[in-house]
PDB file of C-alpha atoms and ligand atoms in Angstrom:
ATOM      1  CA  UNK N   1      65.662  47.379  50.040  1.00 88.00           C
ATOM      2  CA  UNK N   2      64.996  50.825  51.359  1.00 95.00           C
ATOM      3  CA  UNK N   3      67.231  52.385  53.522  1.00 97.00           C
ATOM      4  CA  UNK N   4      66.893  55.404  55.611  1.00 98.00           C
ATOM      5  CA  UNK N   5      69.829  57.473  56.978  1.00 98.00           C
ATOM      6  CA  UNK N   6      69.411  59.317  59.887  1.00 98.00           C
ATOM      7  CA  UNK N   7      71.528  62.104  59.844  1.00 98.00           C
ATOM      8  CA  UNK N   8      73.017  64.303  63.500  1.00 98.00           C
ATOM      9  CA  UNK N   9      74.498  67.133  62.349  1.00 98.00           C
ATOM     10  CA  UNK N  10      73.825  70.354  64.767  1.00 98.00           C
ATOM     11  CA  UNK N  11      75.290  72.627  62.267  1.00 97.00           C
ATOM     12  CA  UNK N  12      74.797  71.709  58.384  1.00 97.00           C
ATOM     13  CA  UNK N  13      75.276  74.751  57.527  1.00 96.00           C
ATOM     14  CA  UNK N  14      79.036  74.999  58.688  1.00 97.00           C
ATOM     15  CA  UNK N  15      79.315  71.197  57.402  1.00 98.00           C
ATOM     16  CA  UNK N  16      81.361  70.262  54.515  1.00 98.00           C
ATOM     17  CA  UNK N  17      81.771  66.347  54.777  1.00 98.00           C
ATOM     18  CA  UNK N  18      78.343  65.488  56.040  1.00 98.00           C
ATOM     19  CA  UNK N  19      76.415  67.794  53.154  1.00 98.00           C
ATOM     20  CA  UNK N  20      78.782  66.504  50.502  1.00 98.00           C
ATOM     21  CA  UNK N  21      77.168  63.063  51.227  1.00 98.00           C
ATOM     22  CA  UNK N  22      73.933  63.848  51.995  1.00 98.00           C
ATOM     23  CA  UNK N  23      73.623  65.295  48.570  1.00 98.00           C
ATOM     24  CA  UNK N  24      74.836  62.686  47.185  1.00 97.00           C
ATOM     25  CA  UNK N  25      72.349  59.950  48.803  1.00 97.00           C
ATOM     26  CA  UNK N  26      69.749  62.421  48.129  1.00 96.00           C
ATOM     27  CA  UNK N  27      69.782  61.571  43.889  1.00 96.00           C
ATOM     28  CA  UNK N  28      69.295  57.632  45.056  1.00 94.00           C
ATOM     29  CA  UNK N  29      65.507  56.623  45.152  1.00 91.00           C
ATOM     30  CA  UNK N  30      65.819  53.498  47.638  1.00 92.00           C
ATOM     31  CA  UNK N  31      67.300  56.118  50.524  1.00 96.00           C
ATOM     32  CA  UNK N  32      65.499  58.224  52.704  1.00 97.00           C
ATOM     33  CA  UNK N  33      67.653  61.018  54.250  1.00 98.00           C
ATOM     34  CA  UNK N  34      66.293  62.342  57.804  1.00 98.00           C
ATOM     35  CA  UNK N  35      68.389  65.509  59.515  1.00 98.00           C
ATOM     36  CA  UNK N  36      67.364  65.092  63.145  1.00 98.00           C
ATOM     37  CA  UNK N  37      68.751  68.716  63.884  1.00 98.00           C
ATOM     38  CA  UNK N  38      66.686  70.194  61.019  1.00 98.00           C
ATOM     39  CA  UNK N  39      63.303  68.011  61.720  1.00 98.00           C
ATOM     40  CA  UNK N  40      63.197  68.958  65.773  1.00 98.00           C
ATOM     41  CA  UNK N  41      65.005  72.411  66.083  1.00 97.00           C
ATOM     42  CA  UNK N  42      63.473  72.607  69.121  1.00 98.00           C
ATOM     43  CA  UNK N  43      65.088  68.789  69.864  1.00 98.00           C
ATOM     44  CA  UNK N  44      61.641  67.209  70.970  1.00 98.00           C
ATOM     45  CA  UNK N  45      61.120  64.043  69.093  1.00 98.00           C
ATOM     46  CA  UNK N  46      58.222  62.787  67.645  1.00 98.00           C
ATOM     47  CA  UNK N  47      58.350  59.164  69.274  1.00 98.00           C
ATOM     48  CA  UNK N  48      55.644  57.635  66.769  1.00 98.00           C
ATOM     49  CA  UNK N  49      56.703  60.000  63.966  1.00 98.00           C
ATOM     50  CA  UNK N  50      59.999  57.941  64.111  1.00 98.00           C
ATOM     51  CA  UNK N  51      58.796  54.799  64.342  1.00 98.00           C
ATOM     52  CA  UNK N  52      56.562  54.663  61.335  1.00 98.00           C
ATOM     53  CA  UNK N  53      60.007  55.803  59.671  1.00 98.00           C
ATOM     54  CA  UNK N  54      61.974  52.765  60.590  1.00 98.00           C
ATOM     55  CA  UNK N  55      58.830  50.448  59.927  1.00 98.00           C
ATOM     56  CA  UNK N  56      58.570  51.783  56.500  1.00 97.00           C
ATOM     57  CA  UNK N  57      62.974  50.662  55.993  1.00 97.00           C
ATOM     58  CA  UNK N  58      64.444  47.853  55.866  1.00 96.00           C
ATOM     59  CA  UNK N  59      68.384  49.250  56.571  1.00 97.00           C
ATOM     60  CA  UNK N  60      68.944  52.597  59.089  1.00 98.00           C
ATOM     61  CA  UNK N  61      72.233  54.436  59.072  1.00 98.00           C
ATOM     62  CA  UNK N  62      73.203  56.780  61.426  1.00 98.00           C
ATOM     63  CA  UNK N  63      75.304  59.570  60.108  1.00 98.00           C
ATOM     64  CA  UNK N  64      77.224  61.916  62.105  1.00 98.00           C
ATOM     65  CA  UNK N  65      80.166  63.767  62.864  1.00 98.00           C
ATOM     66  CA  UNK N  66      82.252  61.940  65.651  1.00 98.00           C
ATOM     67  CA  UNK N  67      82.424  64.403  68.765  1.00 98.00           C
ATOM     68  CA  UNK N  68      83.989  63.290  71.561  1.00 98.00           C
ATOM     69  CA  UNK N  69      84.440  59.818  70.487  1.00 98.00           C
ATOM     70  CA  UNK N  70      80.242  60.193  69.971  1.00 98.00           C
ATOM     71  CA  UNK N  71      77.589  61.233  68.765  1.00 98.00           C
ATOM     72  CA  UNK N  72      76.467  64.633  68.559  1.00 98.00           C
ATOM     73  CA  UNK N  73      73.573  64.475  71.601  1.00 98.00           C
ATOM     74  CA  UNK N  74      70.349  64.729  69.982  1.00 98.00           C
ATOM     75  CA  UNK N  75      70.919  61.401  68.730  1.00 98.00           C
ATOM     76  CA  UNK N  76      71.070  60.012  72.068  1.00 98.00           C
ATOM     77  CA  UNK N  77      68.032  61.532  73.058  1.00 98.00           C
ATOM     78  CA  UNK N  78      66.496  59.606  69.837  1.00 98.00           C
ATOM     79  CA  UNK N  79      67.417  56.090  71.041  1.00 98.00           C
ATOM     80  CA  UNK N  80      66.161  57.125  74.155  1.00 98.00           C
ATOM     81  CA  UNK N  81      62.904  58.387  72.870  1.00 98.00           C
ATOM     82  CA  UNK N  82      62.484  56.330  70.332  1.00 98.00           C
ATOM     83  CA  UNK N  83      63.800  52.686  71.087  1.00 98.00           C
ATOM     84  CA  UNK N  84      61.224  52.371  73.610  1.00 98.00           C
ATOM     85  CA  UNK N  85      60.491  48.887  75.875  1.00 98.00           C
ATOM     86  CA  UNK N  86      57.086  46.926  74.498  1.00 98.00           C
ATOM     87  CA  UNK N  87      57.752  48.469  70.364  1.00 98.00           C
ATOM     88  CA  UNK N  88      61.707  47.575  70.569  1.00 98.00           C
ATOM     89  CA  UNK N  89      62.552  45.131  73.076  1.00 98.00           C
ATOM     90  CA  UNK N  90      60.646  43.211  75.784  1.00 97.00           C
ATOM     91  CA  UNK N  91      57.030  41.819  75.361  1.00 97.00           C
ATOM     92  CA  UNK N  92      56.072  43.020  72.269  1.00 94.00           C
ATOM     93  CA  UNK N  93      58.729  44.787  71.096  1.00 97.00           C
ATOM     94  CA  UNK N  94      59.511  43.116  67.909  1.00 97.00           C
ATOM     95  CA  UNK N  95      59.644  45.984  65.335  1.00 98.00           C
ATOM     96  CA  UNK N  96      63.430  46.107  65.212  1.00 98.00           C
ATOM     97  CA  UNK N  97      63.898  42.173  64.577  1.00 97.00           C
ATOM     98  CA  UNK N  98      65.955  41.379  61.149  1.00 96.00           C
ATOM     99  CA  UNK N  99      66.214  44.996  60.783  1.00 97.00           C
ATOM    100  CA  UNK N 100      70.174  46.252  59.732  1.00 97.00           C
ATOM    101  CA  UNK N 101      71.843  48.550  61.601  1.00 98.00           C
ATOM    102  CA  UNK N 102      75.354  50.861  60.686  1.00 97.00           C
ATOM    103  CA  UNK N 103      76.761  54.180  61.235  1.00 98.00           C
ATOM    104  CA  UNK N 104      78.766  56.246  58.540  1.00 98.00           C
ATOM    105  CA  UNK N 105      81.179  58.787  60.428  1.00 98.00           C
ATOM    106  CA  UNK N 106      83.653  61.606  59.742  1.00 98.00           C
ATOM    107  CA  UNK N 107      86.178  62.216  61.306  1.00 98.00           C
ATOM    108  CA  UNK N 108      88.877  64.986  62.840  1.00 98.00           C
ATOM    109  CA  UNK N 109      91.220  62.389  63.422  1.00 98.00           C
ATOM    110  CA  UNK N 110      93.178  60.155  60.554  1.00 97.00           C
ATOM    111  CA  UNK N 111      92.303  56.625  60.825  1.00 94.00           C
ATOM    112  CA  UNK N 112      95.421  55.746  61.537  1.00 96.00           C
ATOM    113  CA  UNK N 113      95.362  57.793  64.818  1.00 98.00           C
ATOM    114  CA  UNK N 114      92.303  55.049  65.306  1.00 98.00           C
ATOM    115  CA  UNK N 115      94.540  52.440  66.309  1.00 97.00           C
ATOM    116  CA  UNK N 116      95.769  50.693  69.541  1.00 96.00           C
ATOM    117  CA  UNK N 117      99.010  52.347  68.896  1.00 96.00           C
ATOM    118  CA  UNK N 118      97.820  55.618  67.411  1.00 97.00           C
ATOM    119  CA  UNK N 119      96.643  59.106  69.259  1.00 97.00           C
ATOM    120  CA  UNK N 120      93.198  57.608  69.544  1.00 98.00           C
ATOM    121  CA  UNK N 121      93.801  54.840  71.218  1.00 98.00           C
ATOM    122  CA  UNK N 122      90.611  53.157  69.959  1.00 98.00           C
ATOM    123  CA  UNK N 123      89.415  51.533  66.640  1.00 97.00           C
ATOM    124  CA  UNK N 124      86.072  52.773  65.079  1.00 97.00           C
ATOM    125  CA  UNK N 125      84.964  50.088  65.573  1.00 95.00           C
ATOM    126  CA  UNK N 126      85.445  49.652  69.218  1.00 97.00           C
ATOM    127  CA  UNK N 127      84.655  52.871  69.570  1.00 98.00           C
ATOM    128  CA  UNK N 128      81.205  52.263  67.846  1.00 98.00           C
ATOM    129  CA  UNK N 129      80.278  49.117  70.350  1.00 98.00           C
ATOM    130  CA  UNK N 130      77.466  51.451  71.665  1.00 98.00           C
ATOM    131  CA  UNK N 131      75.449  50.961  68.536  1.00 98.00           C
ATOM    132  CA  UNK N 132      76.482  47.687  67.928  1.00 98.00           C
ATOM    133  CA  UNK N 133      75.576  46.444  71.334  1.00 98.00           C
ATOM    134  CA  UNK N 134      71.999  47.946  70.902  1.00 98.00           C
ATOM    135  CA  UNK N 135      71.524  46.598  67.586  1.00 98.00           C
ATOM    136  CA  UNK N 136      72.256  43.097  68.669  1.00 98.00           C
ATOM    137  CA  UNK N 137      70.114  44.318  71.802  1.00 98.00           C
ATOM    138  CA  UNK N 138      66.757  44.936  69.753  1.00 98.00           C
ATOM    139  CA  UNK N 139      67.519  41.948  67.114  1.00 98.00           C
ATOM    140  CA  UNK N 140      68.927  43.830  64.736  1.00 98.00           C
ATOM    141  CA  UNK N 141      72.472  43.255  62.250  1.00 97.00           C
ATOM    142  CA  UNK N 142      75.254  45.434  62.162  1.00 97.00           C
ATOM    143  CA  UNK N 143      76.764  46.879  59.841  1.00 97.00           C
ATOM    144  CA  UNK N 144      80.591  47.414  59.357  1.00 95.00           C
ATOM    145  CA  UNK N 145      81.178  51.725  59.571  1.00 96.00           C
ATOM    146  CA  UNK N 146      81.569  53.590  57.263  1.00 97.00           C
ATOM    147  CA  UNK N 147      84.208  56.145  57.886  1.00 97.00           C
ATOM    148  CA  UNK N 148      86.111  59.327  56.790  1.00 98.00           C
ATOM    149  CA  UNK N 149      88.545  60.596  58.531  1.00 97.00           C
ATOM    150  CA  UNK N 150      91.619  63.285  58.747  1.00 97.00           C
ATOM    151  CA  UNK N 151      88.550  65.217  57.346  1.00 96.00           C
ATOM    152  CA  UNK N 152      90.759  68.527  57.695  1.00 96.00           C
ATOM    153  CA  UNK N 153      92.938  67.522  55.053  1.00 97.00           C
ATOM    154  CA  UNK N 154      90.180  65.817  53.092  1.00 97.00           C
ATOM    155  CA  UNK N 155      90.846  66.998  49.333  1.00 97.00           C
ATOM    156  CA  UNK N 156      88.316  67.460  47.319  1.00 97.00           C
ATOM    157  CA  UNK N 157      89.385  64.475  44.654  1.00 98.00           C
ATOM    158  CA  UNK N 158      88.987  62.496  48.191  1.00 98.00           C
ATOM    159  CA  UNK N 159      85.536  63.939  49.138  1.00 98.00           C
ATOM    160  CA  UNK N 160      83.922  62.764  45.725  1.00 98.00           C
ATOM    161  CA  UNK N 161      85.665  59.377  46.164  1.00 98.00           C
ATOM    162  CA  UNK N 162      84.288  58.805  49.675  1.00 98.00           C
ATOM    163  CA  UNK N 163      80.661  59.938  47.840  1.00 97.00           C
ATOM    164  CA  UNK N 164      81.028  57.164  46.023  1.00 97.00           C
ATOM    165  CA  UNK N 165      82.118  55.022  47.914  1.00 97.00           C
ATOM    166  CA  UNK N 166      79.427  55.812  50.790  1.00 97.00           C
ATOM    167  CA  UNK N 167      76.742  54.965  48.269  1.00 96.00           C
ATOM    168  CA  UNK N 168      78.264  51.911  47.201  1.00 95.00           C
ATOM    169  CA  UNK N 169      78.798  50.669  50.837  1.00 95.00           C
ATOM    170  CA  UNK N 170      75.010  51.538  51.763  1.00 94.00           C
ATOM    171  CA  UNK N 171      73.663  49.760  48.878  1.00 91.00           C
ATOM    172  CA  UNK N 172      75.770  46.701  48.708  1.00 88.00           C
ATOM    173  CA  UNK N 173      77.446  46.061  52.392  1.00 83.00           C
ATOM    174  CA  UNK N 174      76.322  42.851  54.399  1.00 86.00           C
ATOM    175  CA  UNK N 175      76.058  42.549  57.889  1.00 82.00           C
ATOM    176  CA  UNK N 176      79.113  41.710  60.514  1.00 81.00           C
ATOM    177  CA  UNK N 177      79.208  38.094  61.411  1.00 72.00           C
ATOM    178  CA  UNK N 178      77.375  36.947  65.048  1.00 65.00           C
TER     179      UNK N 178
HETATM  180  C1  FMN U   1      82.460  69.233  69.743  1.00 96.56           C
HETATM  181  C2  FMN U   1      83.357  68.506  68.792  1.00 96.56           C
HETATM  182  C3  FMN U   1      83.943  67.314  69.177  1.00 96.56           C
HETATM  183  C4  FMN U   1      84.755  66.603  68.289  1.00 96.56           C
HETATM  184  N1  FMN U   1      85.288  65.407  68.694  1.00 96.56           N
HETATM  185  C5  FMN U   1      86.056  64.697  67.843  1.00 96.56           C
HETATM  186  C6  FMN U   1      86.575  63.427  68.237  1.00 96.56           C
HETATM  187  O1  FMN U   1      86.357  62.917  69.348  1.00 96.56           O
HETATM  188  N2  FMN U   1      87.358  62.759  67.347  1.00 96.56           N
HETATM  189  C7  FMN U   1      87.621  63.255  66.103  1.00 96.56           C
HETATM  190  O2  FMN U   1      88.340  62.588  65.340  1.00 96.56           O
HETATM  191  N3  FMN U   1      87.113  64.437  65.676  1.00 96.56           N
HETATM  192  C8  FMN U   1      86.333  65.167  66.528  1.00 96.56           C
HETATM  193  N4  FMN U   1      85.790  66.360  66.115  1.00 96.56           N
HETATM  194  C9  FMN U   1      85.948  66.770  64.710  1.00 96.56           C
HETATM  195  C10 FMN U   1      84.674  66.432  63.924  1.00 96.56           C
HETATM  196  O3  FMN U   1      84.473  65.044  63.871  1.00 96.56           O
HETATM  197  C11 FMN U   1      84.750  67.029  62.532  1.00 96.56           C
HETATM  198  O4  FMN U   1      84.727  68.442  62.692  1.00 96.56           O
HETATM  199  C12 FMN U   1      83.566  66.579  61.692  1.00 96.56           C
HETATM  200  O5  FMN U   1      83.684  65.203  61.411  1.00 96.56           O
HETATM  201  C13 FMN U   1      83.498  67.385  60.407  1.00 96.56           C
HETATM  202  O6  FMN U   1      82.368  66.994  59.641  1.00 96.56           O
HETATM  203  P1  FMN U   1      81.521  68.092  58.848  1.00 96.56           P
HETATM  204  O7  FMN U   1      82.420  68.687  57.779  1.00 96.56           O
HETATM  205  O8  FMN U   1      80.364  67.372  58.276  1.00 96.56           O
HETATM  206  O9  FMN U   1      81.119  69.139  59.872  1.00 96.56           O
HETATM  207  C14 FMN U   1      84.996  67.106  66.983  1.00 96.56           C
HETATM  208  C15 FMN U   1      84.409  68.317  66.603  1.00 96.56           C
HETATM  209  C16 FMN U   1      83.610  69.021  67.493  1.00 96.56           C
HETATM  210  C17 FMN U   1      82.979  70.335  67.032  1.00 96.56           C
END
C-alpha cells in the first residue's frame, strides 16, 4: 500500500512536533511526504499536479497543526482546488472511490482538555467531522486520528514514542466502521 501524507505546516522551520515526524516517515519507502506550504509558497495549487499524486496512493493523511480547532488554511484551499466536481464526486468523479482517508494532528491542548467536560469542549474526533464527512462524501474510508497533544509539555522520551507510534498507526490502522 502506498501512502502519501500531505503535510500543512506554514512554518516548518519554527516546528518541532510536525518535523520530528516528518523525518521520521521520510526513512519509510511505502510513504510519500508532500509539504503544501513548501511546494506552493506562493499558495497556488497545481490542481492536476495533485491529482496524479493521490491516483498514484492508495492511503492520504493529512498532517497538520490544529489552529483554531482547524486546519492551517492552505489546506482548505487544497480541497477546494483539488476535490473538484466530475474527477471527485458527481458524473465521473470516481477517482476518490475505496480510497482511505485520516488526519494525524498536534496539538496545544492535552487530550484530556478534548473532552465534553474538558476546556475544549469537543473530541478530536468530532472536531475532525469536516474530513470525515468529505471522505464519506467522495467514497472514501476514514481513518481514526492520529493525535498528539499538550505538545508544550511534550518531552522528548514522548516525541520519539509518538514517532513510533505515528508510523505504526499509518502502516497498520483500518478504517472506522460505516
Ligand atoms: C494560529 C494558531 C492557532 C492554534 N489553535 C489551536 C487550537 O485551536 N487548539 C490547540 O490545541 N492548539 C492550537 N494551537 C497550538 C498548535 O496546535 C501547536 O502550536 C502546534 O500543534 C505545534 O506543532 P509544531 O511543533 O509542529 O509547530 C494553535 C497555534 C497557532 C499558531
Amino acid at each position: 500500500m502506498k501512502t502519501l501524507v500531505i503535510v500543512t505546516h506554514p512554518d516548518l522551520l519554527s516546528s518541532r512536533i510536525n518535523k520530528a515526524w516528518i523525518n521520521e516517515l521520510r526513512k519509510h519507502d511505502n510513504i510519500t511526504i508532500h509539504s503544501l506550504y513548501e511546494e506552493y509558497p506562493a499558495e497556488e495549487i497545481d490542481t492536476a499536479r495533485e491529482q496524479s499524486l493521490l491516483k498514484a496512493h492508495d492511503r492520504i493523511i493529512f498532517q497538520y497543526p490544529l489552529y483554531w480547532y482547524s486546519s492551517p488554511p492552505l489546506l482548505k484551499k487544497w480541497f477546494d482546488a483539488v476535490l473538484q466536481h466530475g474527477w471527485a464526486y458527481g458524473e465521473g468523479g470516481d477517482n476518490m472511490q475505496g480510497k482511505e482517508i485520516g488526519v494525524a494532528i498536534s496539538t496545544g491542548g492535552s487530550l484530556q482538555s478534548y473532552e465534553p467536560e474538558g476546556a475544549n469542549r469537543f473530541t478530536i474526533r468530532e472536531l475532525m467531522r469536516p474530513v470525515e464527512a468529505l471522505a464519506h462524501f467522495i467514497g472514501a474510508s476514514y481513518l481514526p486520528p492520529f493525535t498528539l497533544g499538550d505538545i508544550f509539555h511534550v518531552t522528548e522520551e514522548q516525541l520519539e514514542q509518538s514517532k513510533m507510534a505515528y508510523v505504526n498507526h499509518i502502516t497498520t490502522v483500518a478504517a472506522v466502521a460505516k
